[in-house]
Tab-separated table of C-alpha atoms in Angstrom:
chain	number	residue	atom	x	y	z
F	1	MET	CA	-0.007	0.388	0.017
F	2	THR	CA	1.044	3.587	-1.052
F	3	ASP	CA	1.611	5.051	2.342
F	4	SER	CA	0.568	8.938	2.303
F	5	TYR	CA	3.330	9.668	4.500
F	6	GLU	CA	6.284	9.465	2.189
F	7	TYR	CA	8.421	11.767	3.825
F	8	TYR	CA	9.014	9.405	6.400
F	9	GLU	CA	10.488	7.321	3.815
F	10	GLU	CA	12.491	10.023	2.301
F	11	ASN	CA	14.323	10.936	5.594
F	12	ILE	CA	15.422	7.315	5.551
F	13	THR	CA	16.604	6.843	2.372
F	14	LEU	CA	17.475	10.301	0.941
F	15	PRO	CA	21.216	10.601	1.694
F	16	ILE	CA	21.627	13.343	4.686
F	17	GLN	CA	22.553	16.464	2.026
F	18	LEU	CA	18.937	15.854	0.779
F	19	ALA	CA	17.175	14.911	3.575
F	20	VAL	CA	13.973	16.766	3.933
F	21	THR	CA	12.694	18.784	7.144
F	22	PHE	CA	10.207	16.750	9.264
F	23	CYS	CA	6.412	17.907	9.078
F	24	GLU	CA	4.236	17.326	11.464
F	25	ASN	CA	1.219	17.337	9.501
F	26	THR	CA	-1.607	16.901	11.859
F	27	GLU	CA	-4.593	18.238	9.859
F	28	VAL	CA	-3.873	15.306	7.584
F	29	ASP	CA	-3.787	13.266	10.210
F	30	ASP	CA	-7.127	14.059	11.526
F	31	PHE	CA	-8.560	13.719	8.114
F	32	LYS	CA	-7.273	10.447	7.450
F	33	GLY	CA	-8.163	9.267	10.699
F	34	VAL	CA	-11.601	9.870	9.883
F	35	PHE	CA	-12.058	9.448	6.144
F	36	MET	CA	-10.031	6.197	5.747
F	37	PRO	CA	-12.059	4.552	8.151
F	38	CYS	CA	-15.405	5.788	6.762
F	39	PHE	CA	-14.693	5.108	3.367
F	40	TYR	CA	-13.012	1.332	3.709
F	41	SER	CA	-15.688	0.108	5.698
F	42	VAL	CA	-18.527	0.865	3.056
F	43	VAL	CA	-15.727	-0.218	0.295
F	44	PHE	CA	-15.071	-3.265	2.419
F	45	VAL	CA	-18.998	-4.128	3.096
F	46	THR	CA	-19.984	-3.556	-0.530
F	47	GLY	CA	-17.151	-5.422	-2.204
F	48	LEU	CA	-17.179	-8.189	0.367
F	49	LEU	CA	-21.181	-9.012	-0.076
F	50	GLY	CA	-20.775	-8.547	-4.212
F	51	ASN	CA	-17.801	-11.084	-4.717
F	52	SER	CA	-18.761	-13.368	-2.029
F	53	LEU	CA	-21.929	-13.981	-4.087
F	54	VAL	CA	-19.832	-14.317	-7.359
F	55	ILE	CA	-18.111	-17.119	-5.731
F	56	VAL	CA	-20.880	-18.674	-3.814
F	57	THR	CA	-22.389	-18.816	-7.542
F	58	TYR	CA	-19.541	-20.084	-9.345
F	59	VAL	CA	-18.900	-22.767	-6.623
F	60	TYR	CA	-22.251	-24.009	-6.326
F	61	TYR	CA	-24.179	-23.440	-9.243
F	62	GLU	CA	-21.707	-22.761	-12.468
F	63	LYS	CA	-19.093	-25.089	-11.706
F	64	LEU	CA	-16.788	-23.219	-13.478
F	65	LYS	CA	-17.859	-24.815	-16.770
F	66	THR	CA	-16.528	-21.812	-19.337
F	67	VAL	CA	-13.322	-19.764	-19.656
F	68	THR	CA	-15.270	-16.980	-18.352
F	69	ASP	CA	-16.298	-18.840	-15.231
F	70	VAL	CA	-12.525	-19.373	-14.529
F	71	TYR	CA	-11.354	-15.556	-14.744
F	72	MET	CA	-14.569	-14.230	-13.096
F	73	MET	CA	-13.940	-16.692	-10.017
F	74	ASN	CA	-10.328	-15.520	-9.811
F	75	LEU	CA	-11.211	-11.963	-10.136
F	76	ALA	CA	-13.657	-12.301	-7.490
F	77	ILE	CA	-11.188	-14.286	-5.067
F	78	ALA	CA	-8.471	-11.577	-6.049
F	79	ASP	CA	-10.803	-8.418	-5.345
F	80	LEU	CA	-12.121	-10.311	-2.166
F	81	LEU	CA	-8.496	-10.838	-0.600
F	82	PHE	CA	-7.588	-7.356	-1.554
F	83	LEU	CA	-10.519	-6.175	0.446
F	84	CYS	CA	-9.710	-7.994	3.532
F	85	THR	CA	-6.683	-5.982	3.822
F	86	LEU	CA	-8.734	-2.674	4.013
F	87	PRO	CA	-9.699	-3.097	7.952
F	88	PHE	CA	-6.128	-3.037	8.851
F	89	TRP	CA	-5.200	-0.221	7.009
F	90	ALA	CA	-8.647	1.633	8.341
F	91	VAL	CA	-7.437	0.380	12.104
F	92	ASP	CA	-3.760	1.997	10.981
F	93	ALA	CA	-5.350	5.648	10.275
F	94	TYR	CA	-7.591	5.540	13.069
F	95	THR	CA	-4.991	4.908	15.384
F	96	GLU	CA	-1.593	3.370	14.183
F	97	TRP	CA	-0.032	0.102	13.015
F	98	ILE	CA	-0.703	-2.127	16.135
F	99	PHE	CA	-0.005	-5.504	14.262
F	100	GLY	CA	3.459	-5.481	14.427
F	101	THR	CA	6.237	-6.005	11.532
F	102	PHE	CA	5.363	-9.803	10.954
F	103	MET	CA	1.396	-8.580	10.019
F	104	CYS	CA	3.032	-5.488	8.176
F	105	LYS	CA	4.595	-7.763	5.615
F	106	ILE	CA	1.743	-10.042	5.217
F	107	VAL	CA	-0.871	-7.512	4.677
F	108	ASN	CA	0.802	-5.459	2.632
F	109	GLY	CA	2.375	-7.850	0.467
F	110	ALA	CA	-1.319	-9.641	0.313
F	111	TYR	CA	-2.492	-6.318	-0.771
F	112	THR	CA	-0.157	-5.892	-3.584
F	113	VAL	CA	-0.500	-9.314	-4.716
F	114	ASN	CA	-4.233	-9.226	-5.126
F	115	PHE	CA	-4.045	-5.763	-6.591
F	116	TYR	CA	-1.592	-6.988	-9.362
F	117	SER	CA	-3.553	-10.198	-9.952
F	118	CYS	CA	-6.906	-8.220	-10.470
F	119	MET	CA	-5.515	-6.008	-12.918
F	120	LEU	CA	-3.747	-8.746	-15.009
F	121	ILE	CA	-6.953	-10.892	-14.621
F	122	LEU	CA	-9.004	-8.092	-16.208
F	123	THR	CA	-6.250	-7.940	-18.859
F	124	HIS	CA	-6.888	-11.148	-19.757
F	125	VAL	CA	-10.618	-10.958	-19.598
F	126	SER	CA	-10.711	-8.039	-22.094
F	127	VAL	CA	-8.445	-10.044	-24.750
F	128	ASN	CA	-10.769	-13.283	-23.866
F	129	ARG	CA	-13.730	-11.162	-25.037
F	130	TYR	CA	-12.006	-10.172	-27.942
F	131	LYS	CA	-10.918	-13.505	-28.750
F	132	ALA	CA	-14.619	-15.077	-28.377
F	133	ILE	CA	-16.572	-11.898	-30.354
F	134	VAL	CA	-14.246	-11.254	-33.080
F	135	GLN	CA	-12.488	-14.181	-33.483
F	136	ALA	CA	-15.404	-16.775	-32.347
F	137	THR	CA	-14.689	-19.262	-35.054
F	138	LYS	CA	-11.314	-20.246	-33.320
F	139	MET	CA	-12.553	-20.063	-29.982
F	140	LEU	CA	-14.815	-22.781	-31.399
F	141	ASN	CA	-12.021	-24.723	-32.897
F	142	ASN	CA	-9.894	-24.710	-29.578
F	143	LYS	CA	-11.249	-27.385	-27.208
F	144	ASN	CA	-8.848	-26.784	-24.633
F	145	LYS	CA	-9.552	-23.189	-23.683
F	146	LYS	CA	-10.628	-23.895	-20.038
F	147	GLU	CA	-7.667	-25.640	-19.226
F	148	HIS	CA	-5.693	-22.408	-20.820
F	149	SER	CA	-7.261	-20.044	-18.866
F	150	MET	CA	-6.297	-21.960	-15.830
F	151	PHE	CA	-2.941	-21.919	-16.389
F	152	ILE	CA	-2.738	-18.554	-17.485
F	153	CYS	CA	-4.616	-17.629	-13.571
F	154	VAL	CA	-1.945	-19.509	-12.373
F	155	GLY	CA	0.604	-17.815	-14.121
F	156	VAL	CA	-0.794	-14.609	-13.075
F	157	TRP	CA	-0.535	-15.322	-9.430
F	158	VAL	CA	2.911	-16.993	-9.494
F	159	PHE	CA	4.112	-13.566	-11.446
F	160	THR	CA	2.506	-11.022	-9.091
F	161	LEU	CA	3.646	-13.027	-6.206
F	162	ILE	CA	7.201	-12.381	-7.648
F	163	LEU	CA	6.172	-9.191	-8.089
F	164	THR	CA	5.329	-8.376	-4.757
F	165	LEU	CA	8.824	-9.714	-2.933
F	166	PRO	CA	9.900	-5.768	-2.348
F	167	GLU	CA	6.594	-5.250	-0.370
F	168	PHE	CA	7.106	-8.959	1.509
F	169	ILE	CA	10.691	-7.902	2.216
F	170	LEU	CA	10.880	-4.503	2.934
F	171	SER	CA	7.711	-3.531	4.889
F	172	GLU	CA	8.127	-3.084	8.518
F	173	ALA	CA	6.447	-1.266	11.479
F	174	TYR	CA	8.302	1.786	11.783
F	175	THR	CA	8.057	4.390	14.746
F	176	ASP	CA	8.692	7.875	13.174
F	177	MET	CA	9.821	11.117	15.191
F	178	SER	CA	6.318	11.843	16.844
F	179	ASP	CA	6.377	8.222	18.473
F	180	LYS	CA	3.706	6.941	15.753
F	181	THR	CA	4.286	3.307	14.833
F	182	ILE	CA	3.237	2.962	10.998
F	183	CYS	CA	3.729	0.203	8.538
F	184	ILE	CA	6.034	1.687	5.526
F	185	MET	CA	8.718	0.028	3.150
F	186	MET	CA	12.121	0.697	4.676
F	187	TYR	CA	14.353	0.753	1.828
F	188	PRO	CA	18.235	0.458	2.018
F	189	PRO	CA	20.185	3.862	2.591
F	190	LYS	CA	22.288	3.470	-0.832
F	191	SER	CA	19.864	2.189	-3.344
F	192	GLY	CA	16.690	2.988	-1.642
F	193	ASN	CA	15.640	5.595	-4.172
F	194	ILE	CA	16.149	2.950	-6.987
F	195	ILE	CA	14.141	0.480	-5.341
F	196	LYS	CA	11.172	3.192	-4.811
F	197	VAL	CA	11.296	3.960	-8.087
F	198	GLY	CA	11.326	0.553	-9.653
F	199	VAL	CA	8.257	-0.301	-7.151
F	200	HIS	CA	6.326	2.829	-8.247
F	201	ILE	CA	6.809	1.924	-11.919
F	202	THR	CA	5.854	-1.580	-11.722
F	203	GLN	CA	2.639	-0.544	-9.757
F	204	MET	CA	1.719	2.078	-12.931
F	205	VAL	CA	2.711	-0.495	-15.482
F	206	VAL	CA	1.292	-3.330	-14.267
F	207	GLY	CA	-1.405	-1.643	-12.167
F	208	PHE	CA	-3.017	0.595	-14.990
F	209	LEU	CA	-0.996	1.236	-17.953
F	210	ILE	CA	-1.436	-2.671	-19.420
F	211	PRO	CA	-4.884	-3.248	-18.464
F	212	PHE	CA	-5.768	0.317	-19.882
F	213	VAL	CA	-3.877	-0.279	-23.002
F	214	ALA	CA	-5.513	-3.758	-23.288
F	215	MET	CA	-8.865	-2.657	-22.539
F	216	SER	CA	-8.734	0.222	-24.735
F	217	LEU	CA	-7.648	-1.921	-27.921
F	218	CYS	CA	-9.891	-5.223	-27.330
F	219	TYR	CA	-13.318	-3.095	-26.449
F	220	SER	CA	-12.341	-0.593	-29.671
F	221	ILE	CA	-12.099	-3.680	-32.039
F	222	ILE	CA	-15.391	-5.092	-30.408
F	223	ALA	CA	-17.339	-2.000	-30.400
F	224	LYS	CA	-16.771	-1.810	-33.987
F	225	THR	CA	-17.220	-5.476	-34.605
F	226	LEU	CA	-20.833	-5.154	-32.620
F	227	LEU	CA	-21.399	-1.954	-34.734
F	228	GLN	CA	-21.376	-3.849	-38.135
F	229	ALA	CA	-23.706	-6.818	-36.929
F	230	LYS	CA	-27.013	-6.618	-36.674
F	231	GLY	CA	-28.966	-7.990	-33.247
F	232	PHE	CA	-31.004	-6.758	-30.617
F	233	GLN	CA	-28.502	-6.478	-27.588
F	234	LYS	CA	-26.007	-4.642	-29.838
F	235	HIS	CA	-26.814	-0.874	-28.039
F	236	LYS	CA	-26.775	-2.714	-24.621
F	237	SER	CA	-23.649	-4.403	-25.233
F	238	LEU	CA	-21.643	-0.992	-26.174
F	239	LYS	CA	-23.430	0.298	-23.354
F	240	ILE	CA	-21.461	-1.993	-20.781
F	241	ILE	CA	-18.201	-1.741	-22.971
F	242	ILE	CA	-18.401	2.167	-22.347
F	243	ALA	CA	-18.771	1.500	-18.563
F	244	VAL	CA	-16.238	-0.750	-18.252
F	245	VAL	CA	-13.697	1.047	-19.539
F	246	VAL	CA	-15.019	4.650	-18.008
F	247	ALA	CA	-15.104	2.975	-14.739
F	248	PHE	CA	-11.816	1.725	-14.740
F	249	VAL	CA	-10.062	5.206	-16.008
F	250	PHE	CA	-12.319	7.022	-13.262
F	251	CYS	CA	-11.051	4.544	-10.623
F	252	GLU	CA	-7.409	4.113	-11.589
F	253	LEU	CA	-6.473	7.364	-13.550
F	254	PRO	CA	-6.209	9.834	-10.701
F	255	PHE	CA	-4.146	7.891	-8.278
F	256	ASN	CA	-1.878	6.730	-10.831
F	257	ILE	CA	-1.531	10.686	-11.956
F	258	VAL	CA	-0.503	11.710	-8.184
F	259	LEU	CA	1.469	8.438	-8.094
F	260	LEU	CA	3.734	9.450	-11.336
F	261	ILE	CA	4.114	12.949	-9.943
F	262	LYS	CA	5.905	11.613	-6.640
F	263	THR	CA	7.739	9.068	-8.465
F	264	LEU	CA	9.248	12.221	-10.735
F	265	GLN	CA	9.713	13.901	-7.563
F	266	ILE	CA	12.318	11.000	-6.566
F	267	ILE	CA	13.947	10.558	-9.394
F	268	LYS	CA	14.550	14.383	-9.491
F	269	GLN	CA	15.614	14.110	-5.994
F	270	GLU	CA	13.724	17.414	-5.027
F	271	ILE	CA	13.420	18.591	-1.396
F	272	SER	CA	9.391	19.569	-0.878
F	273	SER	CA	7.947	22.033	1.000
F	274	CYS	CA	5.442	20.904	4.063
F	275	GLU	CA	2.708	22.445	2.229
F	276	TYR	CA	3.389	20.770	-0.941
F	277	THR	CA	3.824	17.110	1.272
F	278	ALA	CA	0.446	17.754	2.943
F	279	ASN	CA	-1.438	18.007	-0.808
F	280	VAL	CA	0.372	15.239	-1.781
F	281	ASP	CA	-1.001	13.390	1.137
F	282	TYR	CA	-4.428	14.374	0.604
F	283	ALA	CA	-4.409	13.568	-3.014
F	284	ILE	CA	-2.989	10.119	-2.502
F	285	ILE	CA	-5.776	9.505	0.448
F	286	VAL	CA	-8.229	10.449	-1.885
F	287	THR	CA	-7.542	8.770	-5.060
F	288	GLU	CA	-6.263	5.769	-3.673
F	289	SER	CA	-9.539	5.359	-1.922
F	290	ILE	CA	-11.700	5.945	-5.075
F	291	ALA	CA	-9.351	3.280	-7.023
F	292	PHE	CA	-10.680	0.949	-4.530
F	293	VAL	CA	-14.076	1.092	-5.456
F	294	HIS	CA	-13.373	-0.691	-8.684
F	295	CYS	CA	-13.163	-3.691	-6.572
F	296	CYS	CA	-16.738	-3.069	-5.763
F	297	LEU	CA	-17.652	-2.679	-9.464
F	298	ASN	CA	-16.092	-5.434	-10.561
F	299	PRO	CA	-18.699	-7.981	-9.879
F	300	ILE	CA	-21.539	-5.629	-11.292
F	301	LEU	CA	-19.795	-4.870	-14.301
F	302	TYR	CA	-18.045	-8.278	-14.956
F	303	VAL	CA	-20.509	-10.863	-13.791
F	304	PHE	CA	-24.030	-9.250	-12.147
F	305	LEU	CA	-25.028	-7.973	-15.928
F	306	GLY	CA	-24.289	-11.399	-17.371
F	307	VAL	CA	-27.630	-13.175	-18.062
F	308	LYS	CA	-26.023	-16.587	-17.119
F	309	PHE	CA	-25.239	-15.032	-13.811
F	310	ARG	CA	-29.090	-13.572	-13.176
F	311	ASN	CA	-29.973	-16.802	-14.172
F	312	SER	CA	-28.101	-18.591	-11.294
F	313	PHE	CA	-28.926	-15.839	-9.090
F	314	LEU	CA	-32.440	-16.258	-9.282
F	315	LYS	CA	-32.001	-20.140	-8.684
F	316	ILE	CA	-30.560	-19.133	-5.546
F	317	LEU	CA	-33.415	-16.935	-4.669
F	318	LYS	CA	-35.741	-19.917	-5.152
F	319	ASP	CA	-33.544	-22.039	-3.161
F	320	VAL	CA	-33.610	-20.082	0.308
F	321	GLY	CA	-37.438	-19.545	-0.726
F	322	CYS	CA	-37.541	-15.534	-1.722
F	323	ILE	CA	-39.333	-16.808	-5.238
F	324	SER	CA	-41.255	-19.532	-6.308
F	325	GLN	CA	-40.545	-21.951	-9.250
F	326	LYS	CA	-43.262	-20.767	-11.365
F	327	GLN	CA	-41.909	-17.152	-10.853
F	328	LEU	CA	-38.272	-18.496	-11.862
F	329	ASP	CA	-39.504	-20.876	-15.004
F	330	GLY	CA	-41.377	-17.428	-16.189
F	331	TYR	CA	-38.248	-15.214	-15.908
F	332	LEU	CA	-35.905	-17.710	-17.281
F	333	LYS	CA	-38.596	-18.225	-20.336
F	334	THR	CA	-38.515	-14.426	-20.794
F	335	GLU	CA	-34.987	-14.141	-20.565
F	336	CYS	CA	-34.372	-17.083	-23.618
F	337	GLU	CA	-36.447	-15.123	-25.492
F	338	THR	CA	-34.873	-11.892	-25.472
F	339	SER	CA	-31.298	-13.117	-25.084
F	340	ARG	CA	-30.730	-13.983	-28.542
F	341	PRO	CA	-26.866	-13.829	-30.134
F	342	VAL	CA	-25.988	-11.181	-32.024
F	343	SER	CA	-25.978	-11.902	-36.100
F	344	GLY	CA	-22.671	-13.187	-37.112
F	345	ILE	CA	-21.408	-13.836	-34.005
F	346	SER	CA	-20.687	-17.009	-32.332
F	347	GLU	CA	-23.354	-18.025	-29.431
F	348	THR	CA	-20.337	-18.453	-27.094
F	349	THR	CA	-20.475	-14.716	-26.698
F	350	THR	CA	-23.856	-14.694	-25.022
F	351	MET	CA	-21.878	-15.828	-21.775
F	352	TYR	CA	-20.392	-12.697	-21.503
F	353	PRO	CA	-21.978	-9.772	-19.764
F	354	LEU	CA	-21.847	-7.693	-22.916
């Protein structure tokens, strides 16, 4: 997790002649202590409900039958594990880090692993949707596509664990000059700036640039394909595509802009004033919190809008007694009549919430 008090790290990692003046920003502390616990609580509860529902549906009803199921299940797991780190950061913001160095390494590492995993899985979802719609014939001829998607997901988790090694190794519970314990990455004095820049660049590339480029390219081609086709669901599909891209940019772009500014400042080794540092701290707190909202939106954008998931959700409601079998049959019949595949596109694309 990018700590909002970067100047603590700079006091540790920068050479003596470049050390910055200690800034006691009590206003930032007060804002952080109120805003983060409240905001994180809402994100945690909302994301927990949505992603848990996705996992329950795929485990008990869908049984991971398709490529989509494999990706959506892994996305929900990554989101859920990511959200489980937020209570720790909420407590840290409200008081201080009270969980020790070991938990600092675990929580910070788990946060980063699942963040990277989520972003890379979204990238593969974009590519897979492109193949299913634009290259539908090739997808139909691929008999091992489910096994291939499982292999990709395993590769994503292993790759993200490797990327997160700095967080697992360097994260420590550190007591600052105001006797407040915080969980931060303690960079080595000589190579600290290089490692820090590398961590920030990795976060921007893997956490934003790669998925953004994949989404932009794949969904642009998908949109062009749908515009050239004839079908009832075309306009609805385009609206969902726009919603997916806009939600990603709205949630992730602001934080990455602030992170880029901080990275350039580290590279230039500029000394910051206390006022500038406080403004950057405010920006990080707000923009990073907005980025967390994406974990709540993923179940809606990628799963809940899909016909197959809605049908499974209705079966859950029937099993718990909320609706009758007659009501379920009537809805499924209506859904079957209205959810016809777009002309010229394989029926396999109806598996996707497009």
